[in-house]
Each structure stands twice: as C-alpha cells, then as structure tokens.
Amino acid sequence: MPTKLDMAKFAKFCKDMGFIFQSSEIYGGINGFWDYGPLGVELKRNIKEAWWQDMVRNPPPGPDGQEIRMVGLDCSIIMNPNVWVASGHVGGFSDPMVDCLKCKKRFRADKVHFACAVVDNTPHAISVEADNATDAEPLLKEKIAKLDKKKHPVGRALKSAPQLEYHSATALPASWPRPCPAEDCDGTLTEPRAFNLMFESHAGPIASDENKVYLRPETAQGIFANYKNVLDSSRLKLPFGIAQVGKAFRNEINPRNFTFRSREFEQMEIEFFCHPNESRKWYEYWRDLRRQWYSRLGLKSENLVPREQGQEELAHYSVGTTDIEYMFPFSDEPQELEGVAHRGDFDLSAHSSRSGKDLKYFDEEGWNALLQVRLEAFKDDKAKREEEKKKLEKEEKAQFQFVPHVIEPSAGADRFTLAVLCEAYTEDTAPDAKGNPETRIVMKFHPRLAPIKAAIFPLVNKDGMDEEAKKLYRELKPFFNVVYDQSGAIGRRYRRQDEAGTPFCITVDGDTMKDGTVTIRDRDTLKQERIPKSEVRKVLEKALSPV
Ligand code: GAP
C-alpha cells in the first residue's frame, strides 16, 4: 500500500509545482473542475500519447499471436440526443442522491454512512460522508467520541451498550432517522432519489425541450454511432478495435478526492468488436493487458487490484466487468482506475433498433469459404449450382450475419494522471552541496511520462560552459522536452528538477571544454556518469523507448 498522503498538502505541492490548479481559482474556484499547469499538461499529454502509441498504433499481438487491428476516432462532444436515449443514459444514467432539507446540500446516497442506536425504544443516528463503509467507521467513531455523551442519545447508547448498526443511506431501513452529515447542520435528509448525471444544454438560440442536447458522459457512444462509417471506410474485418481519447462530462453529485471524481474529465476508451463466440477470450486478453500496461508505466503491481464486479454492481449494458483498481493514498480501499467491460451486443443492437439502421456484421470470408466447399460438387452444372446456392442463402447465410460483441477497456486519463502523481511522490534524503544529507521531494515518474526529459546545466556561467550547454540544449530540443537552467547553485538546480520529476540532469563542466564529455545524473540513483556529449541523445532515446 502506498504511504498515506496528506491530500491537502499534496494538492498544494501540485499547485506550487504547476501540475494541477483549481479551475477559476481567482473567483473562488468551481467544484469538480481542474486545470493542468505547465508540468501537468506535459504529464497528461505523455499519458495520452503513451496510451495511443501502445494501444492504437502498436498494440501487442492478440491471444492468437496475430496483429491486432485498431483504428482511432475523434467524435463531437454533443451528439444527436437519440444517441443517449438508445444508450440508456437518458433513462438510467443516474446516481441515488439525498438532499438535506435544512442546509440544502446534496450528497450521493451511497457515500453517506450512518451509525444507528436504539435508546428507550427510539432509534437515533449520526452520519458522515465517506467513500465506503471501511472509511466511514473510524469517522463515525470519531464523531461519536466528540458528542456530548450525556446529551446526545447516540453518544449515550455507545457509552452504555455499544450496539451500533452501520448503514449507508441506500441501505438504511425506512424507520431510521436520517441526520445530515454536514458539520454544524442538524437537518434531516430526504429518501434517496435518482439524479441524472448528464449536463444539459441547448443547440440553437431557443432554450426549448426540442433543442435540448447533452454533453457526452462517455466517449464510447461516439464510437458505436460511427461503427458502420468506420467499418465501411476502413474495410476492417472482425476482430478490430476503435479507440478514442476525449472529454466527458458528468454532473457528479459530490466531486471529491482532488481530481479523482471530477465533473469534466478525459477518457481513453477502446471498443473492441469481435465474434460472440470469441468474446470471453478477448475480455480476458484486454483485462490482463490493461493491468500490465499500468505496471509497465510505473504503478507498482501491489497497488493494482483487478476486481471482478458482482452481478448486482454491473451497469445496465454489461454482462461482466473487471475494475482495475488502484490503492489511491486517500482511501483505505482500492478505487477504480479503469473498467474493462464485456458489453455484449447491447450498444449496437440498441442503436440499430432506435436508428432503424442495420448494424449487423457480415462475415463475407466465412460465407465465401462455405460456398466454395458446398458448391464444389456442382462445378460443372450451372443450374444445379444456382439452385444449391439459393438453398444455402435461405438456410445458412444468416449465421454469417450477426451483431458483434464488444469488449471495452475504459480508462480515465485524469485518474491515471492522479495515480501517477501519487505513486511518483517520494520524500527521501540526498546529499546537499556540502555532502550533508538533506530531505528532498522527488517525483519518480517513468521517463516516458516525465514532463521534462532532461535538464541541461552549465556548471558555472563562464569559460564558455554556458554557451556549450546552450548548444547541447538546442541540439536536443527538437527531439525531447528539455530545459536549460543556469540560475543558482548546481545543487538547487538538481532539487528543482527532482521536484519536477526530470529523470536526467546533464552538466557541462570544465572537462567538457577539454574532452567533450558531460556528466549525466540519474534522478533516482543519484549516480553521475561521464559520457561523450554526442551520446546524450542515444541515452535519452533508450530511456524513453516504449519497448
Ligand atoms: N464507457 C464506460 C464508462 O464510461 P465508467 O466506469 O463510468 O465507464 C470509465 O468510466 C473510466 O472513466 C473510469 O474508470 C474512470 O477512470 C473515468 N471516470 C469516470 N467518471 C469519472 C469522474 N467523475 N472523474 C474522473 N474520471 C472519471
């Protein structure tokens, strides 16, 4: 488990370093929206580019050892509202929520947890907000400990007989009271009600129901709506995948845990279309591959927990889902990083029936192969051959036309960025300029994801070292995101780059001027090596290679 991080301190570090800022901060911010600063935007771009490179342009071979066919797509955020009716989002994309009748705050019902006790035949309760029951229990106990034990019935009950019952608001028996979890509020909550998470807007000048549109809550539906266009234009054969990276919007009731649950975020989604008989094989393939991808990019295996969802948790479209969960340091339980869902034929069938368009796949190769075998016997008798062909068309062709099944690995670019930031954050000791141990913060990013790949320093700004360092910087700049820094003591410059997570610092010193070598310092081991300056590009290319 990663060391627990003080999330407020961590968010401040992310702000101070230019990784993540609160959106519209100068106006007091806006809940659930975040901006990426100069380092953050590089980090997130590297994440999206690594995903695109490893999943779309160069995915590993499939379970049968064959190349995987994968193409990309970039769809609009606002689509015909029928898309969201067919997908089930208009009818069912909701969270259960409760409102406080007094302070008017709104909470997700599954995030409000109660401790209840019966005193003199009357039920009493207190509540807190927490991600899950494990996190809630200590918070409830803490809240009870602070209660006036003489006055508050729950406090009294605990004192005399600690028979508390714990429930979430979705599971609370109707007869129990529902106090508001907000600090300093003694209001009561409503019963849970469904609250649709889609943001609404209007296309056109009149804000009428007719013009109502939605900001997409997932990128997936753009892929399904374009499935036929892609199939026809790219002449793809099953199995194949369509990938998309883009913004999604959800009016989350309670955005929380820094960027973990935001109202605007980016998804990296693949819809992988295959024959129904092969869907299990592909489901397992994507589930395992996606987990490995996170480890390859630096998330420790022990922090990654694949969890098969129970039947009662499954989304309306899913016949099986594995959440790849990560031990985020703000929770005692692993939290979803990515969902790999077996969506069956739900989406294509739903869009087919609402749009009236046939979205079945025709396995032409299979059909032609069958014809060849079955008509072989009639090759010299044209009339018989035609007769047999008609019979086959009537009796057997249908089995070559089917709605493909879909496996969907759906990742959050912001969630992975947050996981990478949490995993990279390290406090250790390193020698200062005089060789004394000094505490440093170092962001141990995988070199492929690091916002800056190398920093180039002159040891001192004289004897031509600055010119030589600048020259090296200019040579590397077209190929890598590198920086040049000549200000301050060399130790301070190293510290700045450690905090930015730059894997290499390259220093031009007196020897460079004599023999053309530079020192290259490794961020994690702190080892410094002398290499010819002509080798620097090769060293960086090797460290950044995806294989
Ligand atoms: N197309 C399927 C789908 O959207 P999901 O589990 O709702 O499934 C997929 O979302 C991924 O999108 C999640 O695993 C998470 O990484 C990311 N995600 C979902 N809601 C999010 C939110 N409110 N803030 C940040 N990321 C979110």
Coordinates of C-alpha atoms and ligand atoms in Angstrom, one line a residue:
M1 CA 0.0 0.0 0.0
P2 CA 1.5 3.4 -0.8
T3 CA 2.2 5.6 2.2
K4 CA -0.8 7.7 3.1
L5 CA -0.6 11.2 1.7
D6 CA -2.0 14.2 3.3
M7 CA -4.1 15.1 0.3
A8 CA -4.4 18.8 1.1
K9 CA -0.6 19.1 1.4
F10 CA -0.2 17.0 -1.8
A11 CA -2.7 19.3 -3.7
K12 CA -0.7 22.3 -2.6
F13 CA 2.5 20.7 -3.8
C14 CA 0.8 20.0 -7.2
K15 CA -0.3 23.6 -7.4
D16 CA 3.1 25.1 -6.3
M17 CA 4.9 22.9 -8.9
G18 CA 2.4 23.7 -11.7
F19 CA 0.9 20.3 -12.1
I20 CA -2.7 21.0 -11.2
F21 CA -4.6 24.1 -10.4
Q22 CA -8.2 24.6 -9.2
S23 CA -10.3 25.9 -12.1
S24 CA -11.1 29.6 -12.0
E25 CA -9.3 29.9 -8.7
I26 CA -9.2 33.7 -8.8
Y27 CA -13.0 33.6 -8.4
G28 CA -13.0 31.1 -5.6
G29 CA -12.9 28.0 -7.9
I30 CA -15.7 25.8 -9.1
N31 CA -16.3 22.4 -7.5
G32 CA -15.3 19.4 -9.7
F33 CA -13.2 21.3 -12.3
W34 CA -9.4 21.3 -12.6
D35 CA -6.8 22.9 -14.8
Y36 CA -3.4 21.4 -15.7
G37 CA -0.4 23.7 -15.3
P38 CA 2.8 23.7 -17.3
L39 CA 4.2 20.5 -15.9
G40 CA 0.7 18.8 -15.5
V41 CA -0.2 19.4 -19.2
E42 CA 3.1 17.7 -20.3
L43 CA 2.4 14.8 -17.9
K44 CA -1.1 14.3 -19.1
R45 CA -0.1 14.6 -22.8
N46 CA 2.6 12.0 -22.3
I47 CA 0.0 9.7 -20.7
K48 CA -2.4 10.0 -23.6
E49 CA 0.3 9.7 -26.1
A50 CA 1.7 6.5 -24.4
W51 CA -1.8 5.1 -24.5
W52 CA -2.3 5.9 -28.1
Q53 CA 1.1 4.6 -29.1
D54 CA 0.8 1.3 -27.1
M55 CA -2.9 0.6 -27.7
V56 CA -3.8 2.1 -31.1
R57 CA -0.6 2.3 -33.2
N58 CA 1.4 -0.6 -31.8
P59 CA -0.8 -2.9 -29.7
P60 CA 0.8 -6.2 -28.7
P61 CA -0.3 -9.3 -30.7
G62 CA -3.7 -10.8 -29.7
P63 CA -4.3 -14.1 -27.9
D64 CA -3.8 -16.0 -31.2
G65 CA -0.4 -14.3 -31.9
Q66 CA -1.9 -12.2 -34.7
E67 CA -1.6 -8.5 -35.2
I68 CA -4.4 -6.5 -33.6
R69 CA -6.4 -4.2 -35.9
M70 CA -7.1 -0.9 -34.2
V71 CA -8.1 2.5 -35.6
G72 CA -8.8 5.8 -33.9
L73 CA -11.7 8.3 -33.9
D74 CA -12.4 11.8 -32.7
C75 CA -16.1 12.5 -32.2
S76 CA -18.0 15.6 -31.3
I77 CA -19.0 16.1 -27.6
I78 CA -22.6 17.0 -28.4
M79 CA -24.4 14.4 -30.4
N80 CA -28.0 13.8 -31.5
P81 CA -29.9 13.2 -28.3
N82 CA -31.3 10.0 -29.7
V83 CA -27.8 8.5 -29.1
W84 CA -28.3 9.0 -25.3
V85 CA -31.8 7.6 -25.4
A86 CA -30.6 4.4 -27.2
S87 CA -27.6 4.0 -24.9
G88 CA -29.8 4.1 -21.8
H89 CA -28.3 7.3 -20.4
V90 CA -31.4 9.4 -20.6
G91 CA -33.4 6.8 -18.8
G92 CA -30.9 5.4 -16.4
F93 CA -27.6 7.2 -16.0
S94 CA -28.3 8.3 -12.5
D95 CA -26.9 8.2 -9.0
P96 CA -29.1 7.9 -5.9
M97 CA -28.9 11.1 -4.1
V98 CA -30.2 12.6 -0.8
D99 CA -30.8 16.3 -0.1
C100 CA -30.6 18.0 3.3
L101 CA -33.9 19.7 4.0
K102 CA -32.2 22.3 6.1
C103 CA -28.7 23.2 4.6
K104 CA -29.9 22.2 1.1
K105 CA -26.6 20.3 0.5
R106 CA -26.8 17.3 -1.8
F107 CA -25.0 14.0 -1.2
R108 CA -24.6 10.7 -3.0
A109 CA -26.7 8.3 -1.0
D110 CA -24.0 5.5 -1.2
K111 CA -21.5 7.9 0.3
V112 CA -23.5 8.8 3.4
H113 CA -23.0 6.4 6.2
F114 CA -25.0 6.1 9.4
A115 CA -24.3 4.7 12.9
C116 CA -27.6 4.0 14.5
A117 CA -28.7 3.0 18.0
V118 CA -32.0 2.4 19.8
V119 CA -32.4 4.2 23.1
D120 CA -35.6 3.7 25.1
N121 CA -37.2 2.2 22.0
T122 CA -36.5 5.2 19.9
P123 CA -34.0 5.0 17.0
H124 CA -31.2 7.6 16.8
A125 CA -28.4 8.1 14.3
I126 CA -25.5 10.2 13.3
S127 CA -23.9 10.3 9.8
V128 CA -20.7 11.1 7.9
E129 CA -19.7 11.3 4.3
A130 CA -17.1 8.7 3.2
D131 CA -16.3 6.6 0.1
N132 CA -17.1 3.3 1.6
A133 CA -18.0 1.5 4.9
T134 CA -14.4 0.9 5.8
D135 CA -13.5 4.5 5.6
A136 CA -16.8 5.5 7.3
E137 CA -16.5 3.5 10.5
P138 CA -13.5 5.4 12.1
L139 CA -15.0 8.7 11.1
L140 CA -18.3 7.7 12.7
K141 CA -16.5 6.7 15.9
E142 CA -14.5 9.9 15.9
K143 CA -17.8 11.9 15.5
I144 CA -19.4 9.9 18.3
A145 CA -16.3 10.5 20.6
K146 CA -16.9 14.2 20.1
L147 CA -20.6 14.1 21.1
D148 CA -21.7 15.2 24.4
K149 CA -22.3 11.7 25.9
K150 CA -24.8 12.9 28.4
K151 CA -26.9 14.8 25.9
H152 CA -26.7 13.0 22.6
P153 CA -28.6 9.7 22.6
V154 CA -26.2 8.0 20.2
G155 CA -23.3 9.0 22.5
R156 CA -25.3 7.7 25.4
A157 CA -26.0 4.4 23.7
L158 CA -22.4 3.9 22.9
K159 CA -21.4 4.6 26.4
S160 CA -23.9 2.1 27.9
A161 CA -24.1 -0.6 25.3
P162 CA -22.0 -0.2 22.1
Q163 CA -24.6 -1.8 19.9
L164 CA -24.4 0.4 16.9
E165 CA -25.6 -0.5 13.5
Y166 CA -23.8 0.8 10.4
H167 CA -25.7 1.5 7.2
S168 CA -25.3 3.6 4.0
A169 CA -28.1 5.9 3.1
T170 CA -29.1 3.5 0.3
A171 CA -29.4 0.6 2.8
L172 CA -30.9 2.4 5.8
P173 CA -34.2 0.9 7.0
A174 CA -37.0 3.4 6.3
S175 CA -37.8 3.7 10.1
W176 CA -34.4 5.1 11.0
P177 CA -33.8 8.8 11.2
R178 CA -31.5 10.4 8.6
P179 CA -29.4 13.2 10.0
C180 CA -27.4 15.4 7.6
P181 CA -23.6 14.5 7.6
A182 CA -22.5 18.1 7.2
E183 CA -20.6 19.7 10.0
D184 CA -22.7 22.1 12.1
C185 CA -26.0 21.0 10.5
D186 CA -28.8 19.3 12.4
G187 CA -31.0 19.0 9.4
T188 CA -32.6 15.8 8.0
L189 CA -32.0 14.1 4.7
T190 CA -34.6 13.1 2.1
E191 CA -35.0 9.5 0.9
P192 CA -32.6 8.6 -1.9
R193 CA -33.8 9.8 -5.3
A194 CA -32.4 9.2 -8.8
F195 CA -30.4 12.2 -10.2
N196 CA -29.4 12.1 -13.8
L197 CA -25.7 12.9 -14.2
M198 CA -25.8 14.3 -17.8
F199 CA -25.1 18.0 -18.3
E200 CA -27.8 19.6 -20.4
S201 CA -27.5 22.4 -22.9
H202 CA -29.4 23.7 -25.9
A203 CA -28.3 23.7 -29.6
G204 CA -29.6 26.8 -31.2
P205 CA -30.9 30.1 -29.9
I206 CA -34.1 28.9 -28.2
A207 CA -33.8 27.0 -24.9
S208 CA -36.7 24.7 -25.7
D209 CA -37.1 21.0 -25.0
E210 CA -36.8 20.4 -28.7
N211 CA -33.3 21.9 -28.7
K212 CA -32.1 20.1 -25.7
V213 CA -28.8 18.4 -26.0
Y214 CA -26.3 16.7 -23.7
L215 CA -22.6 16.9 -23.1
R216 CA -21.4 13.3 -23.6
P217 CA -20.9 11.4 -20.3
E218 CA -18.6 8.9 -22.1
T219 CA -16.7 8.8 -25.3
A220 CA -17.9 5.3 -26.1
Q221 CA -21.2 6.2 -27.7
G222 CA -19.5 8.3 -30.5
I223 CA -17.7 5.1 -31.4
F224 CA -20.9 3.0 -31.6
A225 CA -22.7 5.7 -33.6
N226 CA -19.8 5.7 -36.1
Y227 CA -19.2 1.9 -36.1
K228 CA -20.7 1.5 -39.6
N229 CA -18.8 4.5 -41.0
V230 CA -15.5 3.1 -39.7
L231 CA -16.2 -0.4 -40.9
D232 CA -17.2 0.8 -44.4
S233 CA -14.4 3.4 -44.8
S234 CA -11.6 1.3 -43.4
R235 CA -12.7 -2.1 -44.8
L236 CA -11.9 -3.7 -41.5
K237 CA -12.6 -7.3 -40.7
L238 CA -13.5 -8.6 -37.2
P239 CA -12.0 -8.7 -34.7
F240 CA -11.0 -5.0 -34.6
G241 CA -11.0 -2.1 -32.2
I242 CA -11.9 1.6 -32.4
A243 CA -10.2 3.9 -29.9
Q244 CA -10.9 7.4 -28.8
V245 CA -9.5 9.9 -26.3
G246 CA -11.6 12.8 -25.3
K247 CA -13.5 14.9 -22.8
A248 CA -16.5 13.5 -20.9
F249 CA -18.8 15.4 -18.5
R250 CA -20.8 14.2 -15.6
N251 CA -22.7 16.3 -13.1
E252 CA -21.3 14.3 -10.2
I253 CA -23.2 15.0 -7.0
N254 CA -20.1 15.1 -4.9
P255 CA -16.9 15.7 -6.8
R256 CA -14.1 14.6 -4.4
N257 CA -10.6 13.5 -3.7
F258 CA -8.8 16.1 -5.7
T259 CA -9.2 15.2 -9.5
F260 CA -10.4 11.6 -8.8
R261 CA -14.1 12.4 -9.2
S262 CA -14.4 15.4 -11.4
R263 CA -17.3 16.9 -13.4
E264 CA -15.2 17.3 -16.5
F265 CA -12.6 14.7 -17.3
E266 CA -10.9 12.8 -20.1
Q267 CA -11.4 9.2 -21.1
M268 CA -9.2 6.8 -23.2
E269 CA -11.6 4.2 -24.5
I270 CA -11.4 1.2 -26.8
E271 CA -14.5 -0.6 -28.2
F272 CA -13.2 -3.9 -29.4
F273 CA -15.6 -5.7 -31.7
C274 CA -15.5 -9.4 -32.0
H275 CA -17.5 -12.6 -32.9
P276 CA -19.7 -13.5 -29.9
N277 CA -18.0 -16.9 -29.7
E278 CA -14.7 -15.2 -29.1
S279 CA -15.8 -12.6 -26.7
R280 CA -14.7 -14.3 -23.5
K281 CA -11.2 -14.8 -24.9
W282 CA -10.9 -11.1 -25.8
Y283 CA -12.4 -10.0 -22.5
E284 CA -9.6 -11.8 -20.6
Y285 CA -7.0 -10.5 -23.0
W286 CA -7.9 -6.9 -22.5
R287 CA -8.3 -7.3 -18.8
D288 CA -4.8 -8.7 -18.4
L289 CA -3.2 -6.4 -20.9
R290 CA -4.5 -3.2 -19.4
R291 CA -3.3 -4.1 -15.9
Q292 CA 0.2 -4.9 -17.3
W293 CA 0.2 -1.5 -19.1
Y294 CA -0.2 0.4 -15.8
S295 CA 2.7 -1.6 -14.2
R296 CA 4.9 -1.0 -17.2
L297 CA 4.4 2.7 -16.7
G298 CA 5.4 2.7 -13.1
L299 CA 2.4 1.8 -10.9
K300 CA 3.6 -0.9 -8.5
S301 CA 1.9 -4.2 -9.1
E302 CA 0.9 -4.5 -5.4
N303 CA -1.0 -1.2 -5.7
L304 CA -3.0 -2.5 -8.7
V305 CA -6.0 -4.7 -7.9
P306 CA -8.2 -6.2 -10.6
R307 CA -11.7 -6.8 -9.1
E308 CA -14.5 -8.6 -10.9
Q309 CA -17.8 -6.8 -10.3
G310 CA -20.6 -8.7 -8.7
Q311 CA -23.8 -9.2 -10.7
E312 CA -25.6 -6.5 -8.6
E313 CA -23.0 -3.9 -9.4
L314 CA -23.0 -4.3 -13.2
A315 CA -24.0 -1.4 -15.4
H316 CA -27.2 -1.9 -17.5
Y317 CA -25.1 -2.8 -20.6
S318 CA -22.6 -5.1 -19.1
V319 CA -22.5 -8.9 -18.9
G320 CA -19.2 -8.8 -17.0
T321 CA -16.8 -6.1 -15.8
T322 CA -13.4 -6.1 -14.1
D323 CA -12.4 -2.9 -12.5
I324 CA -8.7 -2.3 -12.4
E325 CA -8.4 -0.6 -9.0
Y326 CA -5.5 1.3 -7.6
M327 CA -4.6 1.9 -3.9
F328 CA -5.0 5.7 -4.0
P329 CA -3.5 7.1 -0.9
F330 CA -6.7 9.0 0.1
S331 CA -8.6 5.8 0.8
D332 CA -8.2 2.5 2.7
E333 CA -9.7 0.6 -0.1
P334 CA -8.6 0.4 -3.7
Q335 CA -10.5 2.7 -6.1
E336 CA -11.4 2.3 -9.8
L337 CA -8.8 3.4 -12.3
E338 CA -10.3 1.7 -15.3
G339 CA -13.2 -0.6 -16.1
V340 CA -12.9 -3.4 -18.6
A341 CA -16.4 -4.3 -19.6
H342 CA -17.9 -7.1 -21.7
R343 CA -20.8 -5.1 -23.2
G344 CA -22.2 -8.0 -25.3
D345 CA -24.2 -6.7 -28.3
F346 CA -26.1 -4.2 -26.1
D347 CA -25.0 -0.9 -27.8
L348 CA -25.0 -1.9 -31.4
S349 CA -28.4 -3.6 -31.0
A350 CA -29.8 -0.6 -29.2
H351 CA -28.6 1.9 -31.8
S352 CA -29.7 -0.4 -34.6
S353 CA -33.3 -0.6 -33.2
R354 CA -33.5 3.2 -32.4
S355 CA -31.9 4.4 -35.7
G356 CA -33.5 1.8 -37.9
K357 CA -30.1 1.1 -39.4
D358 CA -28.8 -2.4 -39.8
L359 CA -25.6 -2.7 -37.8
K360 CA -25.1 -6.4 -38.3
Y361 CA -21.7 -7.6 -39.4
F362 CA -21.5 -9.9 -42.5
D363 CA -18.7 -12.4 -42.4
E364 CA -18.0 -12.4 -46.1
E365 CA -14.9 -14.5 -45.9
G366 CA -16.6 -17.2 -43.9
W367 CA -19.6 -17.2 -46.2
N368 CA -17.5 -17.4 -49.4
A369 CA -15.5 -20.3 -47.9
L370 CA -18.7 -22.2 -47.2
L371 CA -20.0 -21.6 -50.7
Q372 CA -16.8 -22.8 -52.2
V373 CA -16.9 -26.1 -50.3
R374 CA -20.6 -26.7 -50.8
L375 CA -20.7 -25.8 -54.5
E376 CA -17.6 -27.8 -55.4
A377 CA -19.7 -30.8 -56.3
F378 CA -21.8 -28.8 -58.8
K379 CA -19.0 -27.0 -60.5
D380 CA -19.9 -28.5 -63.9
D381 CA -23.7 -28.0 -63.6
K382 CA -24.6 -24.3 -63.6
A383 CA -28.3 -24.7 -63.0
K384 CA -27.7 -27.1 -60.0
R385 CA -25.1 -24.8 -58.6
E386 CA -27.5 -21.8 -58.7
E387 CA -30.2 -23.9 -57.0
E388 CA -27.9 -25.1 -54.3
K389 CA -26.7 -21.5 -53.8
K390 CA -30.2 -20.2 -53.3
K391 CA -30.8 -23.0 -50.8
L392 CA -27.7 -22.1 -48.8
E393 CA -28.7 -18.4 -48.9
K394 CA -32.0 -19.3 -47.4
E395 CA -30.8 -21.8 -44.8
E396 CA -27.2 -20.9 -43.8
K397 CA -26.4 -17.3 -44.7
A398 CA -28.0 -15.9 -41.6
Q399 CA -25.3 -17.5 -39.4
F400 CA -22.7 -15.3 -41.1
Q401 CA -24.6 -12.2 -40.2
F402 CA -24.6 -11.2 -36.5
V403 CA -24.2 -8.3 -34.2
P404 CA -20.6 -8.2 -32.9
H405 CA -19.9 -8.4 -29.2
V406 CA -17.9 -5.6 -27.6
I407 CA -15.1 -5.6 -25.0
E408 CA -14.5 -2.1 -23.7
P409 CA -11.3 -1.1 -21.8
S410 CA -12.3 2.3 -20.5
A411 CA -9.6 4.3 -18.7
G412 CA -9.6 7.8 -17.2
A413 CA -6.7 10.0 -18.3
D414 CA -7.1 12.2 -15.2
R415 CA -7.4 9.3 -12.8
F416 CA -4.2 7.7 -14.2
T417 CA -2.5 11.1 -14.0
L418 CA -3.5 11.3 -10.4
A419 CA -2.3 7.8 -9.7
V420 CA 1.0 8.6 -11.5
L421 CA 1.4 11.7 -9.4
C422 CA 0.6 9.8 -6.1
E423 CA 2.9 6.9 -7.0
A424 CA 5.8 9.2 -8.1
Y425 CA 5.7 11.4 -5.0
T426 CA 8.7 10.4 -2.8
E427 CA 10.4 12.1 0.1
D428 CA 14.0 10.8 0.6
T429 CA 17.4 12.1 1.5
A430 CA 20.1 13.2 -0.9
P431 CA 23.5 14.9 -0.2
D432 CA 23.4 18.7 -0.4
A433 CA 26.2 20.9 -1.9
K434 CA 28.4 20.1 1.0
G435 CA 27.7 16.4 1.0
N436 CA 25.4 16.6 4.1
P437 CA 22.1 14.6 3.9
E438 CA 19.1 16.7 3.1
T439 CA 15.4 15.8 2.7
R440 CA 14.2 16.1 -0.9
I441 CA 10.9 15.7 -2.7
V442 CA 11.4 13.7 -5.8
M443 CA 8.8 12.8 -8.4
K444 CA 9.8 9.4 -9.6
F445 CA 8.0 9.4 -12.9
H446 CA 8.6 6.7 -15.5
P447 CA 10.8 8.5 -18.1
R448 CA 8.2 8.1 -20.8
L449 CA 5.7 10.0 -18.6
A450 CA 8.0 12.6 -17.1
P451 CA 7.0 16.1 -18.2
I452 CA 10.7 17.1 -18.7
K453 CA 13.0 14.5 -20.0
A454 CA 16.3 16.2 -19.3
A455 CA 17.7 19.5 -17.9
I456 CA 20.9 20.9 -19.3
F457 CA 23.1 23.0 -17.0
P458 CA 26.5 24.7 -17.3
L459 CA 28.4 24.1 -14.0
V460 CA 29.2 27.8 -13.9
N461 CA 28.3 30.6 -16.3
K462 CA 31.8 31.2 -17.6
D463 CA 34.7 29.9 -19.6
G464 CA 32.3 29.0 -22.5
M465 CA 30.4 26.4 -20.4
D466 CA 27.1 28.3 -20.7
E467 CA 27.5 28.6 -24.5
E468 CA 28.4 24.9 -24.8
A469 CA 25.4 23.9 -22.6
K470 CA 23.0 26.0 -24.6
K471 CA 24.3 24.4 -27.8
L472 CA 23.6 21.0 -26.4
Y473 CA 20.1 22.1 -25.3
R474 CA 19.4 23.4 -28.8
E475 CA 20.5 20.1 -30.3
L476 CA 18.2 18.1 -28.0
K477 CA 15.2 20.4 -28.1
P478 CA 13.7 19.2 -31.5
F479 CA 13.5 15.7 -30.1
F480 CA 12.7 15.9 -26.4
N481 CA 11.1 18.2 -23.9
V482 CA 14.3 19.5 -22.3
V483 CA 15.1 22.7 -20.3
Y484 CA 18.1 24.8 -19.9
D485 CA 18.9 26.2 -16.5
Q486 CA 21.8 28.3 -15.5
S487 CA 20.5 30.1 -12.4
G488 CA 21.5 29.3 -8.8
A489 CA 23.8 26.8 -7.3
I490 CA 24.0 23.4 -9.0
G491 CA 22.5 21.6 -6.0
R492 CA 19.5 23.9 -6.1
R493 CA 19.1 23.3 -9.8
Y494 CA 19.1 19.5 -9.2
R495 CA 16.5 19.8 -6.5
R496 CA 14.2 21.8 -8.8
Q497 CA 14.4 19.1 -11.4
D498 CA 13.9 16.3 -8.8
E499 CA 10.6 18.0 -7.8
A500 CA 9.6 18.2 -11.4
G501 CA 10.4 14.6 -11.9
T502 CA 13.1 15.1 -14.6
P503 CA 14.9 11.8 -15.0
F504 CA 18.2 13.2 -16.2
C505 CA 20.3 16.3 -15.5
I506 CA 23.2 16.9 -17.8
T507 CA 26.0 19.2 -16.7
V508 CA 28.6 20.9 -18.9
D509 CA 31.8 21.5 -16.8
G510 CA 35.5 22.2 -17.2
D511 CA 36.2 18.7 -18.6
T512 CA 33.6 19.2 -21.3
M513 CA 35.6 22.0 -22.7
K514 CA 38.7 19.8 -22.8
D515 CA 37.4 16.3 -23.9
G516 CA 33.8 16.8 -25.0
T517 CA 32.3 14.7 -22.1
V518 CA 29.4 15.7 -19.9
T519 CA 28.0 14.3 -16.6
I520 CA 24.6 12.7 -16.7
R521 CA 22.9 12.4 -13.3
D522 CA 20.2 9.8 -12.7
R523 CA 17.3 11.3 -10.6
D524 CA 16.6 8.1 -8.7
T525 CA 20.0 6.6 -8.0
L526 CA 21.7 10.0 -7.9
K527 CA 24.6 8.4 -9.8
Q528 CA 26.6 10.6 -12.1
E529 CA 28.3 9.2 -15.2
R530 CA 30.6 10.9 -17.7
I531 CA 29.6 10.3 -21.3
P532 CA 30.6 11.9 -24.6
K533 CA 28.1 14.7 -25.3
S534 CA 27.4 13.1 -28.6
E535 CA 25.9 10.1 -26.7
V536 CA 23.3 12.0 -24.8
R537 CA 20.6 11.7 -27.4
K538 CA 21.1 7.9 -27.6
V539 CA 20.8 7.6 -23.8
L540 CA 17.6 9.6 -23.7
E541 CA 16.1 7.7 -26.7
K542 CA 16.8 4.4 -24.9
A543 CA 15.2 5.5 -21.6
L544 CA 12.1 6.8 -23.5
S545 CA 11.7 3.8 -25.7
P546 CA 8.3 2.1 -25.2
V547 CA 9.9 -1.4 -25.6
Ligands
GAP1 N1 -17.8 3.8 -21.3 C1 -17.8 3.2 -20.0 C2 -17.6 4.2 -18.9 O1 -17.6 5.4 -19.1 P1 -17.1 4.3 -16.4 O2 -16.6 3.3 -15.4 O3 -18.2 5.1 -16.0 O4 -17.3 3.6 -17.7 C3 -14.6 4.8 -17.2 O5 -15.9 5.3 -16.7 C4 -13.5 5.5 -16.5 O6 -13.6 6.9 -16.7 C5 -13.3 5.2 -15.0 O7 -12.7 4.0 -14.8 C6 -12.5 6.5 -14.6 O8 -11.1 6.2 -14.8 C7 -13.0 7.5 -15.5 N2 -14.1 8.3 -14.8 C8 -15.4 8.1 -14.7 N3 -16.0 9.0 -14.0 C9 -15.1 9.9 -13.7 C10 -15.1 11.2 -12.9 N4 -16.2 11.7 -12.5 N5 -13.9 11.8 -12.8 C11 -12.8 11.4 -13.3 N6 -12.7 10.2 -14.0 C12 -13.8 9.5 -14.2

